[in-house]
Structure formats: C-alpha cells, structure tokens
CSV table of C-alpha atoms and ligand atoms in Angstrom, one decimal:
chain,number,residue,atom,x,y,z
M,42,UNK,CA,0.0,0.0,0.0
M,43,UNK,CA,1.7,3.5,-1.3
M,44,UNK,CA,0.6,7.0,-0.3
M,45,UNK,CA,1.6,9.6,-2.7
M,46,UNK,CA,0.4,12.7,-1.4
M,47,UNK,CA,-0.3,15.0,-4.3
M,48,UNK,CA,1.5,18.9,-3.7
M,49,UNK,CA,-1.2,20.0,-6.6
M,50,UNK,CA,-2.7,21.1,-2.5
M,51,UNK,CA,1.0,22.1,-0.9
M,52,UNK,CA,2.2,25.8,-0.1
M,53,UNK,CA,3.3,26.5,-3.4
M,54,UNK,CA,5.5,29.3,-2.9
M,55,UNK,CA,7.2,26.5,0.1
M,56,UNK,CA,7.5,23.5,-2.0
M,57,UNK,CA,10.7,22.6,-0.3
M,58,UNK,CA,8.8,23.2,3.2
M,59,UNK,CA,6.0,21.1,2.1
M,60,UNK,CA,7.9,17.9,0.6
M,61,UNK,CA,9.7,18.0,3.7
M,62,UNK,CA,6.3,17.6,5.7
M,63,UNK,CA,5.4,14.3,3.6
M,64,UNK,CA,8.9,12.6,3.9
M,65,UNK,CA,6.7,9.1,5.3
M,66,UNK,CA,4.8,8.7,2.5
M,67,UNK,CA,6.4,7.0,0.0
M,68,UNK,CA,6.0,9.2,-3.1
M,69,UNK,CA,5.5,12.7,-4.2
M,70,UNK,CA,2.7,13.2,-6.8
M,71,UNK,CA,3.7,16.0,-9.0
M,72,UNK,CA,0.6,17.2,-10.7
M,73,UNK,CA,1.8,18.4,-14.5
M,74,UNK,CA,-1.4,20.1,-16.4
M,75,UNK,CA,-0.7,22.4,-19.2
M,76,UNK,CA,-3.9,24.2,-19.6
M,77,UNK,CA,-5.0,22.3,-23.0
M,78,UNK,CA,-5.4,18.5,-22.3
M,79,UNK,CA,-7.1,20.0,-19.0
M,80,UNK,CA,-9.1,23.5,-18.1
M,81,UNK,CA,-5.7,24.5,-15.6
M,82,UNK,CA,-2.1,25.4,-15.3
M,83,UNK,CA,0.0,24.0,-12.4
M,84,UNK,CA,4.4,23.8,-13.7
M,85,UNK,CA,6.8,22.5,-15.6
M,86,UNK,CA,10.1,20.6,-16.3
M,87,UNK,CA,12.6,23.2,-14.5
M,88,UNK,CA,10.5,22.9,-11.4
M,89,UNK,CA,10.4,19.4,-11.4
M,90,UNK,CA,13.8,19.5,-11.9
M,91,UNK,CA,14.2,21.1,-8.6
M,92,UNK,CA,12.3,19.6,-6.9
M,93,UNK,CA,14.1,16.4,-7.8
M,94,UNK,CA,17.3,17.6,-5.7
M,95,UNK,CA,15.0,18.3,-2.7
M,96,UNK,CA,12.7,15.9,-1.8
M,97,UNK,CA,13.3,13.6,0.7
M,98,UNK,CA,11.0,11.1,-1.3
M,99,UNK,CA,11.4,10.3,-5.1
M,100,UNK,CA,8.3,12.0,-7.8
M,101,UNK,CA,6.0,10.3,-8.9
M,102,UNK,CA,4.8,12.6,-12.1
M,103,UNK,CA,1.6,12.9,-13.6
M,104,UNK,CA,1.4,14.8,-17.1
M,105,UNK,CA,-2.3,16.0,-17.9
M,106,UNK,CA,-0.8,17.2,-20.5
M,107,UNK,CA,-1.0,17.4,-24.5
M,108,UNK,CA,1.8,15.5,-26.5
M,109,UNK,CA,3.1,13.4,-24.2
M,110,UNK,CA,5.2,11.6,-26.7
M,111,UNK,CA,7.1,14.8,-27.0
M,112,UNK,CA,7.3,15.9,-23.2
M,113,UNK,CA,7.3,13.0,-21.1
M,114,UNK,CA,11.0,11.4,-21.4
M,115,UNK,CA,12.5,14.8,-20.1
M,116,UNK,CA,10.6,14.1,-16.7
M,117,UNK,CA,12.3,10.6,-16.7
M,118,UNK,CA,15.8,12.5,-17.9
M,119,UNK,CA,15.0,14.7,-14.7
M,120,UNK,CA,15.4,11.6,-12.6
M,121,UNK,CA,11.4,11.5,-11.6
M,122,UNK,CA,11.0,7.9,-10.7
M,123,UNK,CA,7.8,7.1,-12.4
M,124,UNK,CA,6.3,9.5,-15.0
M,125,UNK,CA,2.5,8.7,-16.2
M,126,UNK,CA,0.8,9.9,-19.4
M,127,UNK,CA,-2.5,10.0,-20.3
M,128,UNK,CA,-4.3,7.3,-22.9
M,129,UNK,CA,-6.2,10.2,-24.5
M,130,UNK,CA,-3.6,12.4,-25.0
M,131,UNK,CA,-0.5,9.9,-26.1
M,132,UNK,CA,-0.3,8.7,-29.7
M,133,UNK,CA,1.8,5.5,-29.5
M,134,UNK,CA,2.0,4.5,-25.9
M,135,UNK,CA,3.9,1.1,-25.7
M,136,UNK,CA,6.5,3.5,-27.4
M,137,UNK,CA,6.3,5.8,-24.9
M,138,UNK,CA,6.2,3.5,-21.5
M,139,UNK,CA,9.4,1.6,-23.6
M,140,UNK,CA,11.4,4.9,-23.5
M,141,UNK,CA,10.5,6.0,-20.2
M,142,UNK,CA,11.6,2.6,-19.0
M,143,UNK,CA,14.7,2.6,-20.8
M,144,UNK,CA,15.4,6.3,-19.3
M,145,UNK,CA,15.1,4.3,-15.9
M,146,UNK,CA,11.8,5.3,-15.0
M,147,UNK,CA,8.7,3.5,-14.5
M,148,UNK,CA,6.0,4.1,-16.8
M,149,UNK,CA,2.3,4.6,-16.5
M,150,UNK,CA,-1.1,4.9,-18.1
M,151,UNK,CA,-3.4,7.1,-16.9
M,152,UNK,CA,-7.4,7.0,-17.4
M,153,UNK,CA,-10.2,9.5,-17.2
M,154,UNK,CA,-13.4,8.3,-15.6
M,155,UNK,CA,-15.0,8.4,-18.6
M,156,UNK,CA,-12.3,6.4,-20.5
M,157,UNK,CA,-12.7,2.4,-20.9
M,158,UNK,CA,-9.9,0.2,-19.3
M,159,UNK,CA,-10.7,-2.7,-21.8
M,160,UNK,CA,-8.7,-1.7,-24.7
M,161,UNK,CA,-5.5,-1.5,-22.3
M,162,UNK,CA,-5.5,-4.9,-20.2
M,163,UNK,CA,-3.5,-6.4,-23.3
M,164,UNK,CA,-1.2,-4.2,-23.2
M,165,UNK,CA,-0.2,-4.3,-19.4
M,166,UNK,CA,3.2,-5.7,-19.1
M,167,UNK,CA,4.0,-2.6,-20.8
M,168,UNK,CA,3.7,-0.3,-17.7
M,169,UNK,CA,5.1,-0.7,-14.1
M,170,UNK,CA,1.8,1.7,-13.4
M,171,UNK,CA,-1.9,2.0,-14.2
M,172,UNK,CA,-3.5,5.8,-12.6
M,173,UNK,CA,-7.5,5.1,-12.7
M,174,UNK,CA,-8.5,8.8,-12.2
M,175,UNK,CA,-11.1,9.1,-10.0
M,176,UNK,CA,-12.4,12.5,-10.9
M,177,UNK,CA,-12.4,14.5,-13.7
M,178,UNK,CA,-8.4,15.6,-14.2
M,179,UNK,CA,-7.8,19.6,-13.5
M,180,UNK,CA,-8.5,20.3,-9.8
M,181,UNK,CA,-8.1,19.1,-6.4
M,182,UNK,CA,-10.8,18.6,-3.8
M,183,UNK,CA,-13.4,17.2,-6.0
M,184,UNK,CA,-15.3,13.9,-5.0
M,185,UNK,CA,-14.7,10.4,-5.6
M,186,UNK,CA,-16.2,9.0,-8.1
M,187,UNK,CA,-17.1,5.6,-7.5
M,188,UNK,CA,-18.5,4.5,-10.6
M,189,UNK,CA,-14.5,4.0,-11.6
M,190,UNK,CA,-14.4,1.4,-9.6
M,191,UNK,CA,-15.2,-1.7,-11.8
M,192,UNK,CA,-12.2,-0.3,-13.7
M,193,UNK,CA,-9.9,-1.7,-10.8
M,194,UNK,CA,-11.1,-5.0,-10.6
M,195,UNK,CA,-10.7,-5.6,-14.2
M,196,UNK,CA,-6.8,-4.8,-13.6
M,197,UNK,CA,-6.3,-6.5,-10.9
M,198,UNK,CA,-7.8,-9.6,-12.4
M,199,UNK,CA,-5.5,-9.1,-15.4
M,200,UNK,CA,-2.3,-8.2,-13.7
M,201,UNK,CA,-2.4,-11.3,-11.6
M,202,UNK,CA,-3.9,-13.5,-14.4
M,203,UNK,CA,-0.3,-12.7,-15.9
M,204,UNK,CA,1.7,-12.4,-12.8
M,205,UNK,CA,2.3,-9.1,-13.5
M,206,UNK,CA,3.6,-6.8,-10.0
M,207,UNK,CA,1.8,-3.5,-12.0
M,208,UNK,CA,0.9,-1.1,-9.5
M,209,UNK,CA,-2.7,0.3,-9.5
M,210,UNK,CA,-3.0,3.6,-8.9
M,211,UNK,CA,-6.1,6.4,-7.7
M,212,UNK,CA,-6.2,9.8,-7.9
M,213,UNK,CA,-8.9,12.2,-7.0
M,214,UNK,CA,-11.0,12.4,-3.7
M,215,UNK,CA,-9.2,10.4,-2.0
M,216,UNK,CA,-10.1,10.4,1.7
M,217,UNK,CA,-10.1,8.0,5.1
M,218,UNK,CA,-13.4,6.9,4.1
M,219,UNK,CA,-13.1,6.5,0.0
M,220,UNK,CA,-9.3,4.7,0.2
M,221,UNK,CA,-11.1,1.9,1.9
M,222,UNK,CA,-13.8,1.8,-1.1
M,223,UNK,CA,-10.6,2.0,-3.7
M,224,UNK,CA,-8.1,-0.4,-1.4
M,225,UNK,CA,-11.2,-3.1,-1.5
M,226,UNK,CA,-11.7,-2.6,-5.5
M,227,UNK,CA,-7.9,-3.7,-6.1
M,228,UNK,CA,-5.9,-0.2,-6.1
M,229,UNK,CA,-2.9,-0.9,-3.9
M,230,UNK,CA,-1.5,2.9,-4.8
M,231,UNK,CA,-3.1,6.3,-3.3
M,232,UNK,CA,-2.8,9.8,-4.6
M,233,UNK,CA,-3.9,12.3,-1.9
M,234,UNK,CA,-4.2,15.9,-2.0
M,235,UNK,CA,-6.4,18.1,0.0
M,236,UNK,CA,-7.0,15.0,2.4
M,237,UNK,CA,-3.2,15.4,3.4
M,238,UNK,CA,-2.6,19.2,3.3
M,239,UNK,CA,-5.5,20.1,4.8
M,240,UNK,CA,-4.7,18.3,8.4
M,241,UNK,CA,-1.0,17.8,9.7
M,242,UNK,CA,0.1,15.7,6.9
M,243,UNK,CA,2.0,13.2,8.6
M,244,UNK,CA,-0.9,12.4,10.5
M,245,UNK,CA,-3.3,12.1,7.3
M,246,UNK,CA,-0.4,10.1,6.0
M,247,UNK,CA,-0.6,7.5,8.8
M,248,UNK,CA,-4.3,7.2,8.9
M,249,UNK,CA,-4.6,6.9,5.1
M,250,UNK,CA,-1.8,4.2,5.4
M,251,UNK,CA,-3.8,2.5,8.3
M,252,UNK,CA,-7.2,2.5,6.4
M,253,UNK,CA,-6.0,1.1,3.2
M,254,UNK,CA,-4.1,-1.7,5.0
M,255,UNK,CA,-6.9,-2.5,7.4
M,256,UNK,CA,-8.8,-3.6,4.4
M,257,UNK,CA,-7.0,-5.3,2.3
M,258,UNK,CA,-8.4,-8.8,2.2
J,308,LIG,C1,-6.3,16.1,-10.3
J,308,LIG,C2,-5.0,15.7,-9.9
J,308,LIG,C3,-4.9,15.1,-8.5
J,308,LIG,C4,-5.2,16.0,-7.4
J,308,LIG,C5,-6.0,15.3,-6.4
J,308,LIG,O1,-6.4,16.4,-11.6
J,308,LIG,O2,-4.5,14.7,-10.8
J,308,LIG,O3,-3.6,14.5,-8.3
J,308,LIG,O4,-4.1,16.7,-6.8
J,308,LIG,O5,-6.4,16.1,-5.4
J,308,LIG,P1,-7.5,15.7,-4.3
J,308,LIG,O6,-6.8,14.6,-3.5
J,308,LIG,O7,-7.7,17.0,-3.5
J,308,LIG,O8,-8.7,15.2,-5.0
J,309,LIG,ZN1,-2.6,13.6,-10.2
C-alpha cells in the first residue's frame, strides 16, 4: 500500500517546506497540467527539476498534458522515478512507456473516468503503473467517483492472471473513508491531496496508510 500525497494542495511558494512535511509517504505526486489537455495550469520541467534535488522522497509525475510523446521522457531525464501519461492524450504509448523505462523510470497509463480500461489490459506488461482517475483531471478537492471502480477489478484480475507486480493507482478524492472503497476494488497505490494538506500531513499520512491496509483482504 503507497501513499503519494499530491502537492497539486502544498504551499506553493514553500514546495521545499511542504515535501519535507510528507517525507513518510512513500512518493510525491507532481501534478503536471498544461492548460490544453485539461481547463488549468500548475508547472513545468525546470521545477520538477528542482524539486528532484529536494525531496526527501522520489516523484511520482503525472502529465495532464497534451503530446506526451514529445514531453514525457525529459521528466524521466529529470530523474522523476515514475512518469504517467494519459491514454487520450499519447499517440503510440507502448513507445512511450518503452522509453521511459529505458530512461530508468517506470512508466504509467493514466485513465479518465469516462475512458474504458478494456482496450489497455492487453497491453499491461508494458507499464510498471496504471493511474485510474477518479475524478475529472484539473482540480483538487473534487469527490470520488465511485462509478470508476469496476475499472480496478478488471486490472487487478489481469495483472495477476499474468503475474504481473503493475501497481494500481487512484487519484482524485481520496479520503479516510473512499481509500477503503478503492483499497477493496484492487488499487494498492493512493494519490492524496487536499485530504493530506488540509490536516497535519504526517498524521493524514498514517491514517490513510492505516485505512488502506486494514482492508486489504
Ligand atoms: C487532479 C490531480 C490530482 C489532485 C488530487 O487532476 O491529478 O492529483 O491533486 O487532489 P485531491 O486529493 O484533492 O482530490
Ligand atoms: Zn494527479
């Protein structure tokens, strides 16, 4: 069970501050949105950079962005250690995941709600990662949407159908109450923002961490 708290809800003129207040999780989620493939703006490579030389815990990057293909390996040359594009946006993504990987990152997919999982379960030894968004990409604090959920079964049925150690991934509204909901449906990795920063984080960390594991079956 991994905690990634999401710093798309950190201090953002204190980024250093703020990683430093999540070093028990076991990931940073870096939030990258470039104002086309979604309705907002967050940052770029040169911060990432940056914040790659800081953190006391290794980036997990997630580009909502357009053109992937083009963008994403420089997050991998930055040393992020896994990078995560989006199906709708990437053109050839076993290309993609096979570069990252070969750049020394891991590599992940990333649905929208609305997207299908189906057409992807073929193609999962591909990708150390699969991000099932549970709300609409663009903000934090939105709610959980639960109708995602069948998505997660459907992975974890195929990863383990192939013996495949793909870690599944959620991201979006994810609280004490909804981790259980996603821990139960198969996800084994948590993206949390507002839940985290809102309280003491280390404490939101610890009773994330304690919610997902008490329910794991
Ligand atoms: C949304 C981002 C999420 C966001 C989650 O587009 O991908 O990572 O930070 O925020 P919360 O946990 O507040 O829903
Ligand atoms: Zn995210």
């Amino acid at each position: 069970m991994r905690i990634n708290p999401s710093i798309l809800a950190a201090d953002f003129v204190n980024f250093e501050r703020e990683v430093g207040r999540i070093a028990t999780a076991d990931l940073v989620h870096v939030d990258i949105m470039d104002n086309h493939f979604v309705p907002n703006l967050t940052f770029g490579l040169p911060m990432v950079e940056r914040l790659q030389q800081v953190s006391p815990i290794p980036l997990d990057v997630h580009l909502m962005i357009d053109d992937p293909d083009r963008w994403a390996p420089g997050f991998a040359e930055a040393g992020a250690f896994s990078v995560t594009f989006h199906a709708e946006a990437v053109r050839d993504a076993v290309g993609l995941a096979r570069k990252l990987r070969e750049i020394g990152a891991r590599a992940g997919i990333a649905v929208k709600p609305g997207t299908p999982i189906e057409p992807y379960l073929d193609l999962l030894p591909e990708f150390d990662q699969v991000l099932v968004m549970t709300v609409e990409p663009g903000f934090g604090g939105q709610s959980f949407l639960e109708s995602t959920m069948p998505k997660l079964g459907l992975l974890r049925q195929a990863a383990s159908r192939s013996g495949l150690d793909v870690w599944l991934q959620v991201d979006g509204g994810v609280t004490v109450d909804t981790i259980v909901i996603a821990a139960e449906a198969g996800a084994d990795t948590f993206v949390a923002g507002s839940s985290v920063f809102r309280g003491e984080p280390a404490e939101q960390i610890a009773e994330l961490r304690a919610a997902a594991e008490a329910h794991v079956h």
